[in-house]
PDB file of C-alpha atoms and ligand atoms in Angstrom:
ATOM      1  CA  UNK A 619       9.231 -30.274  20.122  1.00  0.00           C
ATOM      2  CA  UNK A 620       9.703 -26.439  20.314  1.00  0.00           C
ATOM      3  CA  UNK A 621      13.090 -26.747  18.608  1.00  0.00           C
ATOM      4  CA  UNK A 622      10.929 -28.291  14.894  1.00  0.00           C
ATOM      5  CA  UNK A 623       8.640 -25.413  15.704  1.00  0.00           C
ATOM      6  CA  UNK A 624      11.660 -22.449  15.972  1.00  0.00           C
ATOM      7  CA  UNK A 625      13.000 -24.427  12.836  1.00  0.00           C
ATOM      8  CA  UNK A 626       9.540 -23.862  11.560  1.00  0.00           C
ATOM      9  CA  UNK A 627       9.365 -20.877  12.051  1.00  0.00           C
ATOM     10  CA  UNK A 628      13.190 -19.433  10.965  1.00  0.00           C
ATOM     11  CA  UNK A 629      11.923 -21.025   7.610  1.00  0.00           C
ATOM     12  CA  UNK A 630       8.907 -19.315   7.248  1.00  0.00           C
ATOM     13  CA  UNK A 631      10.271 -15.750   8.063  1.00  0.00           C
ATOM     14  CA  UNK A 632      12.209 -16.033   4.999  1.00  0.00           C
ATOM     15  CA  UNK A 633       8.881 -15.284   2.891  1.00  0.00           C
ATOM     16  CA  UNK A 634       6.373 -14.587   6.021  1.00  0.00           C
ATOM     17  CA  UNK A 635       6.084 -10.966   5.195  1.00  0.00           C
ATOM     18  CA  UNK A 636       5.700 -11.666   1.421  1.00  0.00           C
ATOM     19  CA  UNK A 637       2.794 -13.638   2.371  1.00  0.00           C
ATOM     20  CA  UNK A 638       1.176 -10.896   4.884  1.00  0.00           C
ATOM     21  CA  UNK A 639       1.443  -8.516   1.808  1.00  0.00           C
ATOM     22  CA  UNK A 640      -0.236 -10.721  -0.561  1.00  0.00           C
ATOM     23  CA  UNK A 641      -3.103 -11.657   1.869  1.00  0.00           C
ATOM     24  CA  UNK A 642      -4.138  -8.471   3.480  1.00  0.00           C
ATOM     25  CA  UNK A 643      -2.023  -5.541   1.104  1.00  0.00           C
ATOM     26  CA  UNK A 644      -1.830  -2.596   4.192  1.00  0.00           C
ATOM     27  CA  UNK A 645      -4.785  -4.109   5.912  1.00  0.00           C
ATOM     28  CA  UNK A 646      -2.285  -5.680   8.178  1.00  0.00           C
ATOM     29  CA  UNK A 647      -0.279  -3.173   9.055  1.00  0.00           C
ATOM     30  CA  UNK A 648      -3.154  -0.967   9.892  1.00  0.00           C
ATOM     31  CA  UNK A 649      -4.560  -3.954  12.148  1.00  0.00           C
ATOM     32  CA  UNK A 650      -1.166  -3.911  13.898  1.00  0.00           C
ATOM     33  CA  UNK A 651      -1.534   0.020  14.438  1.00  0.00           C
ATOM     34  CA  UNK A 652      -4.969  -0.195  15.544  1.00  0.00           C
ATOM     35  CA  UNK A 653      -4.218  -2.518  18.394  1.00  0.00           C
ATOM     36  CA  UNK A 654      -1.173  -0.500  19.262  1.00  0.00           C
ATOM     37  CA  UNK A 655      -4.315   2.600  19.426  1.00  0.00           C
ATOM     38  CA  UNK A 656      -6.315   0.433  21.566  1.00  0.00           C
ATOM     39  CA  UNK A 657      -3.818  -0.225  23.634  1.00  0.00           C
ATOM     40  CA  UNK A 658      -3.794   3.195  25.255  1.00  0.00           C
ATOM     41  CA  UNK A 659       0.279   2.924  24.972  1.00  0.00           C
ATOM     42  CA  UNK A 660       1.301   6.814  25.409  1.00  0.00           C
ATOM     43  CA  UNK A 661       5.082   8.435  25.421  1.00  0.00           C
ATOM     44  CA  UNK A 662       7.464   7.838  28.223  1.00  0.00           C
ATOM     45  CA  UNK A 663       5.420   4.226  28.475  1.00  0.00           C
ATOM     46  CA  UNK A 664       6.891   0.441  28.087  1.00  0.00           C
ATOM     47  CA  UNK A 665       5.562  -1.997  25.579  1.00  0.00           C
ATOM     48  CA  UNK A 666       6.394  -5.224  25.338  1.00  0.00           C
ATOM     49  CA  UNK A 667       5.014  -7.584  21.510  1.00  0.00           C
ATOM     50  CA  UNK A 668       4.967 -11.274  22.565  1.00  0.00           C
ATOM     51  CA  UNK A 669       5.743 -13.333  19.368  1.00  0.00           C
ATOM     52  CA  UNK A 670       6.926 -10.639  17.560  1.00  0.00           C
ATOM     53  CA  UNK A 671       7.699 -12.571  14.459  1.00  0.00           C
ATOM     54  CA  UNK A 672       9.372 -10.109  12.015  1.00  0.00           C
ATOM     55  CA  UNK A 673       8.299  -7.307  14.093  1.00  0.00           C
ATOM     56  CA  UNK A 674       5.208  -5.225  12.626  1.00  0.00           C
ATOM     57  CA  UNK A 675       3.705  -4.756  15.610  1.00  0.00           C
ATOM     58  CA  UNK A 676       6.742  -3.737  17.514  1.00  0.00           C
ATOM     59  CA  UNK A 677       8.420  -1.537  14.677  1.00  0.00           C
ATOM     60  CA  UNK A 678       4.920   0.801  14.993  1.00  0.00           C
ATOM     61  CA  UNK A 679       4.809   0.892  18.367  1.00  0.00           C
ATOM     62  CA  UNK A 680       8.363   2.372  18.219  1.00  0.00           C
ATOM     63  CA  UNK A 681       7.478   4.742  15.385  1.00  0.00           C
ATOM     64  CA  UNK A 682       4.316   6.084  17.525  1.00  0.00           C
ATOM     65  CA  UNK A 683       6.287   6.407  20.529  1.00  0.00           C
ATOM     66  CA  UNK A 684       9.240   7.913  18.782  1.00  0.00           C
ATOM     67  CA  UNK A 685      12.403   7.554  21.061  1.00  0.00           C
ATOM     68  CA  UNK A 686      10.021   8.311  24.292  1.00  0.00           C
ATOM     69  CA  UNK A 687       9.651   4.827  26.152  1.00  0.00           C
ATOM     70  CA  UNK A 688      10.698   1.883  25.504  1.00  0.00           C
ATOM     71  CA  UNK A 689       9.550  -0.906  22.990  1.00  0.00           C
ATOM     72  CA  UNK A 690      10.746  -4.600  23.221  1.00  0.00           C
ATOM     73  CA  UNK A 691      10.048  -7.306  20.756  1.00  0.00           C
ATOM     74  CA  UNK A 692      10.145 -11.050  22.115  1.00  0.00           C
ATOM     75  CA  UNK A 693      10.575 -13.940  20.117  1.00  0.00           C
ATOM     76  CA  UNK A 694      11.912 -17.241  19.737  1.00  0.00           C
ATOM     77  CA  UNK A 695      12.805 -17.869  16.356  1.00  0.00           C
ATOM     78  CA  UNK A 696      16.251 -15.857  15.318  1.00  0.00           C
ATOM     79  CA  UNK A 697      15.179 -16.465  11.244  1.00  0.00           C
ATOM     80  CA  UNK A 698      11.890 -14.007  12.434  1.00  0.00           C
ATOM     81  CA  UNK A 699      14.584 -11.528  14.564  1.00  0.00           C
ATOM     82  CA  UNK A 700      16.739 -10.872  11.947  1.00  0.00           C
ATOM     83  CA  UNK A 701      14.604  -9.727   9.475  1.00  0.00           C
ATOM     84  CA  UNK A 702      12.818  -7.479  12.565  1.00  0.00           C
ATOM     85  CA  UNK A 703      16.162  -5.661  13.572  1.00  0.00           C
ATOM     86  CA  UNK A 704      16.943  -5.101   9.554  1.00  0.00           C
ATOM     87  CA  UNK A 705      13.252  -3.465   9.294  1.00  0.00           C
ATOM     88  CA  UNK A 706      13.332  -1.434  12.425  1.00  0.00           C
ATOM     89  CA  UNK A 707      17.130  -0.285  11.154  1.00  0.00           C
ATOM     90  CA  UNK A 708      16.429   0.545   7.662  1.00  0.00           C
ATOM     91  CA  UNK A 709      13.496   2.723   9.422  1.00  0.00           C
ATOM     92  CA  UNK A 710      15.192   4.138  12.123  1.00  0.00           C
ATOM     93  CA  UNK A 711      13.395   3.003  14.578  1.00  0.00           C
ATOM     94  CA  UNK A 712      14.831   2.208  18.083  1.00  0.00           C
ATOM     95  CA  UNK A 713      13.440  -1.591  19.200  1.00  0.00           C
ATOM     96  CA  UNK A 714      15.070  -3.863  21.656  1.00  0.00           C
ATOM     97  CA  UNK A 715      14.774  -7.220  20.412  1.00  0.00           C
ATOM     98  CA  UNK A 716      15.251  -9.943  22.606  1.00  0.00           C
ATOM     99  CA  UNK A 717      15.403 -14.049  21.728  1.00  0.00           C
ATOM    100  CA  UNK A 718      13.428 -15.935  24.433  1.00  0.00           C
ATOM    101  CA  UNK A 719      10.495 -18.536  24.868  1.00  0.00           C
ATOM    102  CA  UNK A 720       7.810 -15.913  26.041  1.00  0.00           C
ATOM    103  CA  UNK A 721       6.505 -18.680  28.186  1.00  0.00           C
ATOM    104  CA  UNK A 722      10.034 -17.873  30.080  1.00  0.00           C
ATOM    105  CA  UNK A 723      10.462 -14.530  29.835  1.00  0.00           C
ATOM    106  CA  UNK A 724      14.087 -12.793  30.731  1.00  0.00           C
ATOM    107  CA  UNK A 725      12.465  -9.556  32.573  1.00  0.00           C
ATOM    108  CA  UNK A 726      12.117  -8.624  36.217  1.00  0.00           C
ATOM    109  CA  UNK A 727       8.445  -8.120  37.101  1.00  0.00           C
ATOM    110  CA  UNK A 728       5.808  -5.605  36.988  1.00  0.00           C
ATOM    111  CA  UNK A 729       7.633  -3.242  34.715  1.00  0.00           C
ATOM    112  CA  UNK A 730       5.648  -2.899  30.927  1.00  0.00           C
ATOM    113  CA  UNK A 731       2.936  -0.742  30.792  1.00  0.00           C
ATOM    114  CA  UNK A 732       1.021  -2.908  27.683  1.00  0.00           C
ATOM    115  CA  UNK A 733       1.748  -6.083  26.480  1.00  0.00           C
ATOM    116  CA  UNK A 734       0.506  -7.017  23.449  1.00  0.00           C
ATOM    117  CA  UNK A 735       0.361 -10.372  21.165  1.00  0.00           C
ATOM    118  CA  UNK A 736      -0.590 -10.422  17.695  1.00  0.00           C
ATOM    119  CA  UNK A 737      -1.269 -13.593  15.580  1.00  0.00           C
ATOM    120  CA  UNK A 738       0.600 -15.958  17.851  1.00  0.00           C
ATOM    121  CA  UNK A 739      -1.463 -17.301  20.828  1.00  0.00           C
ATOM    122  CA  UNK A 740      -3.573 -19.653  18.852  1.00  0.00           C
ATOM    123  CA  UNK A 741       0.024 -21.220  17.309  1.00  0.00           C
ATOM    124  CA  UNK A 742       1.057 -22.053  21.062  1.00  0.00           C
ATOM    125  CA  UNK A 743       0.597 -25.322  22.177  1.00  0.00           C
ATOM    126  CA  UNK A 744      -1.637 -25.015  25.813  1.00  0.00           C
ATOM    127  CA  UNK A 745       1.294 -25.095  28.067  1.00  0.00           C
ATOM    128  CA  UNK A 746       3.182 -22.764  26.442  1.00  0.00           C
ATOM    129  CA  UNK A 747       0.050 -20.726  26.183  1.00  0.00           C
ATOM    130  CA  UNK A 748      -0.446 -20.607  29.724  1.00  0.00           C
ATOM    131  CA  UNK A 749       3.056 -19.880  30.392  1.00  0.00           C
ATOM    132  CA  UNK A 750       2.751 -17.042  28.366  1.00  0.00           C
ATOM    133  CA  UNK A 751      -0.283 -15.637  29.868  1.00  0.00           C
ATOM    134  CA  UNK A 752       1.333 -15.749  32.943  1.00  0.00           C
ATOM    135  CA  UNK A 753       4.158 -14.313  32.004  1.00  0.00           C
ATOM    136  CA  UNK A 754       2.469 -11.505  30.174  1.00  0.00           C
ATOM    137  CA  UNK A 755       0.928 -10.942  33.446  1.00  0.00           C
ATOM    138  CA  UNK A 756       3.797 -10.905  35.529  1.00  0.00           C
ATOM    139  CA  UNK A 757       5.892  -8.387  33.810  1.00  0.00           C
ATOM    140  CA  UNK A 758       3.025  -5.787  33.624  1.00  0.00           C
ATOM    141  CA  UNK A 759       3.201  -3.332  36.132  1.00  0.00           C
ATOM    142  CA  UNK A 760      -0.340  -3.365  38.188  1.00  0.00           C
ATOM    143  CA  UNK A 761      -3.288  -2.005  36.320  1.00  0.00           C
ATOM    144  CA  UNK A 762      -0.881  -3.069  32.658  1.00  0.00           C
ATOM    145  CA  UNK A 763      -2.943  -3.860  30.224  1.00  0.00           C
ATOM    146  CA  UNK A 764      -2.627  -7.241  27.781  1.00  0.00           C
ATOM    147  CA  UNK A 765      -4.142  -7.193  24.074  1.00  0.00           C
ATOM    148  CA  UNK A 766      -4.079  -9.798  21.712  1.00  0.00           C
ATOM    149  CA  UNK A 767      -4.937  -9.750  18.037  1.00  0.00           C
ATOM    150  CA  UNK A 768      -6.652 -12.670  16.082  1.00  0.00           C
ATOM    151  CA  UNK A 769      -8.615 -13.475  13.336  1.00  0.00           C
ATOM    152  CA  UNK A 770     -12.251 -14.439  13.704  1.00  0.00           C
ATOM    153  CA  UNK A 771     -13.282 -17.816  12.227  1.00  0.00           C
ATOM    154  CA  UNK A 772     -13.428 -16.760   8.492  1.00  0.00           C
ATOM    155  CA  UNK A 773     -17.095 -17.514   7.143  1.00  0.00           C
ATOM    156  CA  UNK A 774     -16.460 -18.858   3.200  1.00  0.00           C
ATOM    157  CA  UNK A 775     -15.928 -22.789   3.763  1.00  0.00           C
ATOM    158  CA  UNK A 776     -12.984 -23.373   2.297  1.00  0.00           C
ATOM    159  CA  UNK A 777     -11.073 -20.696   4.052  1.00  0.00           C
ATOM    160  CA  UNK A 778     -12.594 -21.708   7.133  1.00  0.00           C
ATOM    161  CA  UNK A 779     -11.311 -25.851   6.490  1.00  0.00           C
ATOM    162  CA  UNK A 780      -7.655 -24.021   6.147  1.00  0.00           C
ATOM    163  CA  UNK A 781      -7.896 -22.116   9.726  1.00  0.00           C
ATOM    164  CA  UNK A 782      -9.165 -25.344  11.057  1.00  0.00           C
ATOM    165  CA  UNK A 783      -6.421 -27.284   9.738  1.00  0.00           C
ATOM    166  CA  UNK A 784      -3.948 -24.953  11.307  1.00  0.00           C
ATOM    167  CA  UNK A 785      -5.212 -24.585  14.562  1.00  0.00           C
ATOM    168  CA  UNK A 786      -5.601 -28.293  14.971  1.00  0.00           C
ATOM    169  CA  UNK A 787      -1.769 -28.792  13.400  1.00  0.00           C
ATOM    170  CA  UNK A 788      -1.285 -26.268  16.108  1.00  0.00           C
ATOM    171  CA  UNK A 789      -1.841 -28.329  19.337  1.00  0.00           C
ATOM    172  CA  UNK A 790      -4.429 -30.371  20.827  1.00  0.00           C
ATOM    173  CA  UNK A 791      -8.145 -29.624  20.849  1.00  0.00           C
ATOM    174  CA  UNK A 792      -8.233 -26.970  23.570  1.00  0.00           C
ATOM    175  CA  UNK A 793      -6.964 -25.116  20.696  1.00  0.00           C
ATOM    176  CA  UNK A 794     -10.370 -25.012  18.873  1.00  0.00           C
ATOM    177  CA  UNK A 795     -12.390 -24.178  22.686  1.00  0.00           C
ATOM    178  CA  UNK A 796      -9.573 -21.179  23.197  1.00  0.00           C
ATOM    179  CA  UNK A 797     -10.196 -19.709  19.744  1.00  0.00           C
ATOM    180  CA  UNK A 798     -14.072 -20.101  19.844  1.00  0.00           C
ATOM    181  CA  UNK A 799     -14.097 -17.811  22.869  1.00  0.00           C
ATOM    182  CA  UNK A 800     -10.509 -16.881  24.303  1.00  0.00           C
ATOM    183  CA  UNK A 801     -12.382 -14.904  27.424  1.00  0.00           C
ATOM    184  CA  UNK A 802     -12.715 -17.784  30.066  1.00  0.00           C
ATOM    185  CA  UNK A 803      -9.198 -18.218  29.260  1.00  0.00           C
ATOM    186  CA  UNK A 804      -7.735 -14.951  29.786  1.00  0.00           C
ATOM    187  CA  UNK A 805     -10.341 -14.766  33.141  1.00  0.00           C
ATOM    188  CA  UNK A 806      -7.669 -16.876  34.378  1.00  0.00           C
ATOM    189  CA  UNK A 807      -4.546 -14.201  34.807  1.00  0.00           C
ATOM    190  CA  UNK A 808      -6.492 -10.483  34.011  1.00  0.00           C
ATOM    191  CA  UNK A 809      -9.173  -8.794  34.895  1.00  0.00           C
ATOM    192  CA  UNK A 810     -11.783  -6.818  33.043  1.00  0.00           C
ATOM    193  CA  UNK A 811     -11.319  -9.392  30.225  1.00  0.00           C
ATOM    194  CA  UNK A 812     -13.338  -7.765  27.099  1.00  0.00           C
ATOM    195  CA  UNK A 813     -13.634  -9.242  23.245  1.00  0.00           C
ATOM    196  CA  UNK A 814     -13.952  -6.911  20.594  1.00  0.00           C
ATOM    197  CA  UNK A 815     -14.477  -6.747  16.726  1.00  0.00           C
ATOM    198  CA  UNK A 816     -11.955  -5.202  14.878  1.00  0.00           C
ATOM    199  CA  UNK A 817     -13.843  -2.441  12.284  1.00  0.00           C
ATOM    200  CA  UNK A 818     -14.166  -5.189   9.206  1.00  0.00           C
ATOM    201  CA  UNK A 819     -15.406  -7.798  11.027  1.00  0.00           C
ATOM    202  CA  UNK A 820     -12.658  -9.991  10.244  1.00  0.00           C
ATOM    203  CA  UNK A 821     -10.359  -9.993  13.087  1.00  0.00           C
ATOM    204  CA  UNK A 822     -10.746  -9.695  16.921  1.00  0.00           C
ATOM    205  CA  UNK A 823      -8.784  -7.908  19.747  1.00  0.00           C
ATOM    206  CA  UNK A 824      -9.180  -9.741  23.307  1.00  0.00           C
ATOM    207  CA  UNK A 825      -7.902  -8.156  26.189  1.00  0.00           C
ATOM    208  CA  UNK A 826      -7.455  -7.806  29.873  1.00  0.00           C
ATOM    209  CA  UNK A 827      -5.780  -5.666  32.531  1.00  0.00           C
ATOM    210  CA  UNK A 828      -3.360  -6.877  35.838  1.00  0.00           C
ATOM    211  CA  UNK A 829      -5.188  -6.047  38.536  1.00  0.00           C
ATOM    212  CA  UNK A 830      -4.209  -3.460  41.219  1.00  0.00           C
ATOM    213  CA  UNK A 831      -4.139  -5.782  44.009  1.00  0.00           C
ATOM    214  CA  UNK A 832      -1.955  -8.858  41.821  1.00  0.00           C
ATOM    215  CA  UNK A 833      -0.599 -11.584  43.932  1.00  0.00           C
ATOM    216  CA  UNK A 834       1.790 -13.145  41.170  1.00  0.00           C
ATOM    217  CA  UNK A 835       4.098 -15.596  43.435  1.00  0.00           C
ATOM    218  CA  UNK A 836       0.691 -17.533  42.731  1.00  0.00           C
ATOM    219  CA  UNK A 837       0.801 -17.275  39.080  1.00  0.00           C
ATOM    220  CA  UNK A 838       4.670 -17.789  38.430  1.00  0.00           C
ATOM    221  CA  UNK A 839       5.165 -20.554  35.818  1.00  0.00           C
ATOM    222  CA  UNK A 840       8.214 -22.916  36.267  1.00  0.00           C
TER     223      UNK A 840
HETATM  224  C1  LIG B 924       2.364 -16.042  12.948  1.00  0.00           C
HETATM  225  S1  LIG B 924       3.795 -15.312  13.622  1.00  0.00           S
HETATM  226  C2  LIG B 924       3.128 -13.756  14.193  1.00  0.00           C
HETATM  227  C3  LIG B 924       4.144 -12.654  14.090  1.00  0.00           C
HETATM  228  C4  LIG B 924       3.687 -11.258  14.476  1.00  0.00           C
HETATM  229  N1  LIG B 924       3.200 -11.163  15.822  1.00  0.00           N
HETATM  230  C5  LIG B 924       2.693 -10.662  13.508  1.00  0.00           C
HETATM  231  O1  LIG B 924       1.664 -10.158  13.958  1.00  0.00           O
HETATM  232  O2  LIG B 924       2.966 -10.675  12.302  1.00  0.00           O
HETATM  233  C6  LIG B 924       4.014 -16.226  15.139  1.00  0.00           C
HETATM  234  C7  LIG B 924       5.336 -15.906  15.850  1.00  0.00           C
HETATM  235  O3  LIG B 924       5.328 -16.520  17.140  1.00  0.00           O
HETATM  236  C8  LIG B 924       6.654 -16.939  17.440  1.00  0.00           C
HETATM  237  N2  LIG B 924       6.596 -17.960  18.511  1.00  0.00           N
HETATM  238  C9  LIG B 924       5.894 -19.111  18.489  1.00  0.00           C
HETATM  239  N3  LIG B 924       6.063 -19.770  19.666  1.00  0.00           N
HETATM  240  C10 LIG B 924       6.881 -18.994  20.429  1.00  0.00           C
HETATM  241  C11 LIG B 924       7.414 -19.127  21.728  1.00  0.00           C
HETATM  242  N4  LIG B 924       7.138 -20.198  22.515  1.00  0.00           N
HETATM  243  N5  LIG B 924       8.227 -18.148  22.196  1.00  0.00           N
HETATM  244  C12 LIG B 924       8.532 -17.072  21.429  1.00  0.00           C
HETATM  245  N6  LIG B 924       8.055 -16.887  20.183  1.00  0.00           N
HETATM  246  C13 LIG B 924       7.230 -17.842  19.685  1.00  0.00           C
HETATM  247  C14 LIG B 924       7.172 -17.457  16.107  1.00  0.00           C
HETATM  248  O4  LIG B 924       8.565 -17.534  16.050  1.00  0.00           O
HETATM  249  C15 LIG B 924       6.569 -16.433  15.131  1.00  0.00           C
HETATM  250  O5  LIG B 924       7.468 -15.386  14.891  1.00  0.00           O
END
């Protein structure tokens, strides 16, 4: 199953930032730099983008931290990679990009400050979702804090049928519950779990924090 959805996906990154551009002009990229500001990320930090497609997220994060810390995109689809490492090179800008499932991730524990996620977790199916969360939590050092990005359910009708479609194309119906309210959810790995409205209304930023205290032996996926 997830080898149709890498294929999926190495075919869409041939035209998936053509397609950003045309939907949201710059909107997106200042989206992707206003989670990376609400992330609290700072110099001399770690951040690690889950499902960092062709790397937006990622590539600002390196630009903002400039050389000082570390940035690390994950992702599974080597179509989406490629195009990443070109952008980050053309720019300059130092990103470690690594090819994993991020419900299996290839890092020792407790050692990103943030971890972020942007436009992915709702395209997961709910095992791999999990796996990620847990993951996500795992490699965050205590007190780390985990932000993801998603649109809110877009109000004209039409639009709306389309977001519907693709969540349900997505996985099963626990897809629809997780992107009606993502909170219980996220409940289950972080702590202080907090929803907010991205300025625009149109897009949400969910987010949590390890806790101080984390047991994760009990959260480990296999
Ligand atoms: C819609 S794109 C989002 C890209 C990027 N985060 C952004 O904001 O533009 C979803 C990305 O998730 C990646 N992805 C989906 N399932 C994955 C998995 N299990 N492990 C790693 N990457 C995955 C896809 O390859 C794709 O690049």
């Amino acid at each position: 199953m997830k080898r149709w959805r890498r294929l999926y996906y190495d075919i869409f990154s041939s035209f998936y930032d053509r397609i950003i551009a045309l939907h949201s002009r710059d909107r997106s990229l200042s989206l992707r730099k206003y989670l990376l500001d609400k992330s609290g990320i700072a110099e001399g930090q770690r951040l690690l983008d889950l499902c960092t497609g062709t790397g937006a997220v990622a590539i600002a994060a390196g630009r903002m931290l400039n050389g000082r810390g570390m940035v690390v995109g994950a992702d599974f689809s080597t179509g989406m990679l490629k195009r990443a490492k070109n952008k980050a090179l053309q720019n300059s800008i130092k990103v470690d990009f690594v090819l994993c499932d991020t419900a299996h991730l290839p890092f020792v524990s407790g050692q990103f400050h943030v971890v972020t996620c942007s436009h992915a977790m709702y395209e997961l199916d709910p095992a791999t979702r999990s796996g990620t969360l847990s993951e996500a939590r795992r490699v965050l050092v205590p007190g780390g804090r985990f932000l993801m990005m998603e649109h809110m359910e877009p109000r004209t009708p039409f639009i709306r049928f389309l977001y519907r479609l693709r969540l349900a194309s997505m996985g099963s119906a626990e897809n629809k519950d997780f992107a009606r309210d993502e909170r219980p959810f996220l409940a289950h790995f972080f702590q202080d779990v907090k929803l907010e409205l991205v300025p625009g209304g149109k897009s949400k930023i969910v987010s949590g924090r390890k806790p101080h205290d984390a047991n994760d032996s009990r959260l480990t996926h296999s």
